[in-house]
């Protein structure tokens, strides 16, 4: 199993529907603050289920949702296929887009699941896709040395604030024996070493990839 297969299958990362809903709603609210303007062309690369993508789309001119997991992509198409401002893309379709077609590329909770070579290739792609003056936003970065205890504490704090603490405790027990821990031990969190832990990193399109 690889990371794409993991995210495409049944997993216990979200402990219940409430957890998933508030996670994506909070994420969309955060991302909206980085949209350059109402006509901006935005790509969310590795978007996951993006339950609140319609909120992000309302803040920009057009939103491209790029997702590698085919099952997740089918859900995105079913949810947003009729929305005129949202395009659902495979990585291959995103790679075929013309140069300079995006004003903002978002990579949220993605780079830690990439190998060094995959990360380098995507940096090259994103740089090509960004228009002059565009930005790359890299967010929710888990460095390789972060312990499961710290992950659990962050989840429990979020759950306590949002009203699903009991479900979070049960969910942590499920996650402890899930393929996620095994994959994290075997594959690691490769791309995360190139960025600081947590937070948001915004890079200008004028910067050269290396």
CSV table of C-alpha atoms in Angstrom, one decimal:
chain,number,residue,atom,x,y,z
A,1,UNK,CA,0.0,0.0,0.0
A,2,UNK,CA,1.1,3.6,-0.7
A,3,UNK,CA,-0.2,6.9,0.5
A,4,UNK,CA,-2.6,7.4,-2.4
A,5,UNK,CA,-4.1,3.9,-1.8
A,6,UNK,CA,-4.5,4.7,1.9
A,7,UNK,CA,-6.4,7.9,1.3
A,8,UNK,CA,-8.5,6.3,-1.4
A,9,UNK,CA,-9.7,3.6,1.0
A,10,UNK,CA,-11.6,3.4,4.2
A,11,UNK,CA,-9.6,5.0,7.1
A,12,UNK,CA,-10.1,6.4,10.5
A,13,UNK,CA,-8.3,9.7,10.2
A,14,UNK,CA,-11.6,11.5,10.7
A,15,UNK,CA,-13.2,10.0,13.8
A,16,UNK,CA,-16.8,10.8,12.8
A,17,UNK,CA,-18.7,13.0,10.3
A,18,UNK,CA,-18.6,16.0,12.6
A,19,UNK,CA,-14.8,15.9,12.7
A,20,UNK,CA,-14.6,15.8,8.9
A,21,UNK,CA,-17.2,18.6,8.5
A,22,UNK,CA,-15.5,21.0,10.9
A,23,UNK,CA,-12.1,20.2,9.6
A,24,UNK,CA,-12.9,21.1,6.1
A,25,UNK,CA,-15.0,24.2,7.1
A,26,UNK,CA,-12.1,25.5,9.2
A,27,UNK,CA,-9.6,24.8,6.4
A,28,UNK,CA,-11.7,26.6,3.8
A,29,UNK,CA,-12.1,29.7,6.1
A,30,UNK,CA,-8.3,29.7,6.6
A,31,UNK,CA,-7.5,29.4,2.9
A,32,UNK,CA,-9.9,32.1,1.8
A,33,UNK,CA,-7.7,34.6,3.6
A,34,UNK,CA,-4.9,33.8,1.1
A,35,UNK,CA,-7.0,34.2,-2.1
A,36,UNK,CA,-5.5,37.2,-4.0
A,37,UNK,CA,-8.9,38.5,-5.1
A,38,UNK,CA,-12.4,37.6,-6.5
A,39,UNK,CA,-11.1,36.9,-10.0
A,40,UNK,CA,-8.1,34.8,-8.9
A,41,UNK,CA,-7.5,31.4,-10.4
A,42,UNK,CA,-6.8,28.9,-7.6
A,43,UNK,CA,-5.7,25.3,-7.5
A,44,UNK,CA,-5.9,23.1,-4.4
A,45,UNK,CA,-3.4,20.3,-5.2
A,46,UNK,CA,-4.0,17.2,-3.2
A,47,UNK,CA,-7.3,18.6,-2.0
A,48,UNK,CA,-8.8,15.4,-0.4
A,49,UNK,CA,-12.6,15.4,-0.1
A,50,UNK,CA,-12.7,19.2,0.1
A,51,UNK,CA,-16.2,19.3,1.6
A,52,UNK,CA,-16.2,23.1,1.8
A,53,UNK,CA,-14.7,23.8,-1.6
A,54,UNK,CA,-17.8,25.7,-2.6
A,55,UNK,CA,-16.9,28.3,0.1
A,56,UNK,CA,-13.4,28.7,-1.3
A,57,UNK,CA,-14.8,28.9,-4.8
A,58,UNK,CA,-17.1,31.7,-3.8
A,59,UNK,CA,-14.0,33.8,-2.9
A,60,UNK,CA,-12.2,33.3,-6.2
A,61,UNK,CA,-12.8,33.4,-9.9
A,62,UNK,CA,-12.2,29.7,-10.5
A,63,UNK,CA,-11.1,26.8,-8.4
A,64,UNK,CA,-9.3,23.6,-9.6
A,65,UNK,CA,-9.4,20.7,-7.3
A,66,UNK,CA,-6.6,18.2,-8.0
A,67,UNK,CA,-6.7,14.8,-6.3
A,68,UNK,CA,-4.7,11.7,-7.1
A,69,UNK,CA,-7.0,9.2,-5.3
A,70,UNK,CA,-9.5,8.1,-8.0
A,71,UNK,CA,-12.3,7.2,-5.5
A,72,UNK,CA,-12.0,10.5,-3.8
A,73,UNK,CA,-11.9,12.3,-7.2
A,74,UNK,CA,-15.2,10.5,-8.0
A,75,UNK,CA,-16.8,11.9,-4.8
A,76,UNK,CA,-15.5,15.4,-5.7
A,77,UNK,CA,-17.0,15.1,-9.2
A,78,UNK,CA,-20.3,14.0,-7.8
A,79,UNK,CA,-20.4,16.8,-5.2
A,80,UNK,CA,-19.1,19.7,-7.4
A,81,UNK,CA,-19.4,18.6,-11.0
A,82,UNK,CA,-22.3,20.8,-11.6
A,83,UNK,CA,-20.6,23.9,-10.0
A,84,UNK,CA,-19.5,26.1,-12.8
A,85,UNK,CA,-16.6,27.6,-10.9
A,86,UNK,CA,-15.0,24.3,-9.8
A,87,UNK,CA,-13.0,21.9,-11.9
A,88,UNK,CA,-12.0,18.4,-10.6
A,89,UNK,CA,-8.7,17.3,-12.1
A,90,UNK,CA,-6.4,14.3,-11.9
A,91,UNK,CA,-2.7,14.9,-11.5
A,92,UNK,CA,-2.3,14.1,-15.2
A,93,UNK,CA,-4.9,16.7,-16.2
A,94,UNK,CA,-3.3,19.3,-13.9
A,95,UNK,CA,0.1,18.6,-15.5
A,96,UNK,CA,-1.3,19.2,-18.9
A,97,UNK,CA,-2.6,22.7,-18.1
A,98,UNK,CA,-0.9,25.6,-19.8
A,99,UNK,CA,1.8,27.6,-18.1
A,100,UNK,CA,0.8,30.6,-16.0
A,101,UNK,CA,-2.8,29.5,-15.6
A,102,UNK,CA,-3.0,29.8,-11.8
A,103,UNK,CA,-2.7,32.8,-9.4
A,104,UNK,CA,-2.5,30.6,-6.3
A,105,UNK,CA,-1.5,27.0,-5.8
A,106,UNK,CA,-2.4,25.4,-2.5
A,107,UNK,CA,-0.6,22.3,-1.1
A,108,UNK,CA,-2.3,21.6,2.2
A,109,UNK,CA,-1.3,18.5,4.2
A,110,UNK,CA,0.5,17.1,1.2
A,111,UNK,CA,4.2,17.5,1.2
A,112,UNK,CA,4.8,15.1,4.1
A,113,UNK,CA,3.4,12.3,2.0
A,114,UNK,CA,5.8,12.8,-0.9
A,115,UNK,CA,9.2,11.4,-1.6
A,116,UNK,CA,12.0,13.9,-2.2
A,117,UNK,CA,11.8,13.3,-6.0
A,118,UNK,CA,8.0,13.6,-6.1
A,119,UNK,CA,8.2,16.9,-4.2
A,120,UNK,CA,10.9,18.3,-6.5
A,121,UNK,CA,8.8,17.3,-9.6
A,122,UNK,CA,5.7,19.0,-8.1
A,123,UNK,CA,7.6,22.2,-7.2
A,124,UNK,CA,8.7,22.4,-10.9
A,125,UNK,CA,5.0,21.8,-12.0
A,126,UNK,CA,3.6,24.4,-9.6
A,127,UNK,CA,6.2,26.9,-10.7
A,128,UNK,CA,5.2,26.4,-14.3
A,129,UNK,CA,1.5,26.7,-13.6
A,130,UNK,CA,1.8,29.9,-11.6
A,131,UNK,CA,1.3,33.2,-13.4
A,132,UNK,CA,3.9,36.0,-12.8
A,133,UNK,CA,3.4,37.3,-9.3
A,134,UNK,CA,1.4,34.2,-8.3
A,135,UNK,CA,2.0,32.3,-5.0
A,136,UNK,CA,2.4,28.8,-3.7
A,137,UNK,CA,0.9,28.2,-0.3
A,138,UNK,CA,2.2,25.1,1.6
A,139,UNK,CA,0.3,24.4,4.7
A,140,UNK,CA,-0.3,21.8,7.5
A,141,UNK,CA,3.2,20.3,7.4
A,142,UNK,CA,3.9,17.4,9.7
A,143,UNK,CA,7.7,17.0,10.1
A,144,UNK,CA,9.1,13.4,10.3
A,145,UNK,CA,10.1,13.7,14.0
A,146,UNK,CA,6.6,14.6,15.3
A,147,UNK,CA,5.4,11.9,17.7
A,148,UNK,CA,2.1,10.2,17.7
A,149,UNK,CA,1.5,11.7,21.2
A,150,UNK,CA,1.7,15.3,19.8
A,151,UNK,CA,-0.7,14.3,17.0
A,152,UNK,CA,-3.1,12.9,19.5
A,153,UNK,CA,-2.9,16.0,21.7
A,154,UNK,CA,-3.7,18.2,18.7
A,155,UNK,CA,-6.7,16.1,17.8
A,156,UNK,CA,-8.1,16.0,21.3
A,157,UNK,CA,-7.8,19.8,21.7
A,158,UNK,CA,-9.6,20.3,18.4
A,159,UNK,CA,-12.3,17.8,19.4
A,160,UNK,CA,-12.9,19.4,22.8
A,161,UNK,CA,-13.4,22.8,21.1
A,162,UNK,CA,-15.7,21.4,18.4
A,163,UNK,CA,-17.8,18.9,20.5
A,164,UNK,CA,-16.7,15.5,19.4
A,165,UNK,CA,-14.2,14.6,22.2
A,166,UNK,CA,-15.7,11.1,23.0
A,167,UNK,CA,-15.5,10.1,19.3
A,168,UNK,CA,-12.0,11.4,19.1
A,169,UNK,CA,-10.8,9.2,22.0
A,170,UNK,CA,-12.4,6.1,20.3
A,171,UNK,CA,-11.0,7.2,17.0
A,172,UNK,CA,-7.4,7.4,18.3
A,173,UNK,CA,-7.7,3.8,19.4
A,174,UNK,CA,-8.7,2.8,15.9
A,175,UNK,CA,-6.0,4.8,14.3
A,176,UNK,CA,-3.3,3.2,16.6
A,177,UNK,CA,-4.0,-0.1,14.9
A,178,UNK,CA,-4.8,1.2,11.4
A,179,UNK,CA,-2.5,1.1,8.3
A,180,UNK,CA,-1.7,4.8,8.8
A,181,UNK,CA,0.8,4.1,11.6
A,182,UNK,CA,2.4,1.3,9.6
A,183,UNK,CA,2.6,3.4,6.5
A,184,UNK,CA,4.1,6.3,8.4
A,185,UNK,CA,6.7,4.0,9.9
A,186,UNK,CA,7.5,2.3,6.6
A,187,UNK,CA,7.3,5.3,4.1
A,188,UNK,CA,7.9,8.1,6.5
A,189,UNK,CA,6.9,11.7,5.9
A,190,UNK,CA,9.4,12.5,3.3
A,191,UNK,CA,8.7,16.0,1.9
A,192,UNK,CA,8.1,17.6,5.3
A,193,UNK,CA,11.8,18.0,6.0
A,194,UNK,CA,12.0,20.8,3.5
A,195,UNK,CA,9.6,23.1,5.4
A,196,UNK,CA,9.1,24.3,9.0
A,197,UNK,CA,6.7,22.4,11.2
A,198,UNK,CA,3.0,23.4,11.2
A,199,UNK,CA,1.8,26.8,10.1
A,200,UNK,CA,1.6,28.2,6.6
A,201,UNK,CA,4.4,28.9,4.1
A,202,UNK,CA,3.8,31.2,1.1
A,203,UNK,CA,6.3,31.3,-1.7
A,204,UNK,CA,6.4,33.7,-4.6
A,205,UNK,CA,6.2,32.3,-8.1
A,206,UNK,CA,9.3,34.3,-8.9
A,207,UNK,CA,11.4,32.0,-6.7
A,208,UNK,CA,13.3,29.4,-8.7
A,209,UNK,CA,12.8,25.7,-7.9
A,210,UNK,CA,16.0,23.7,-7.2
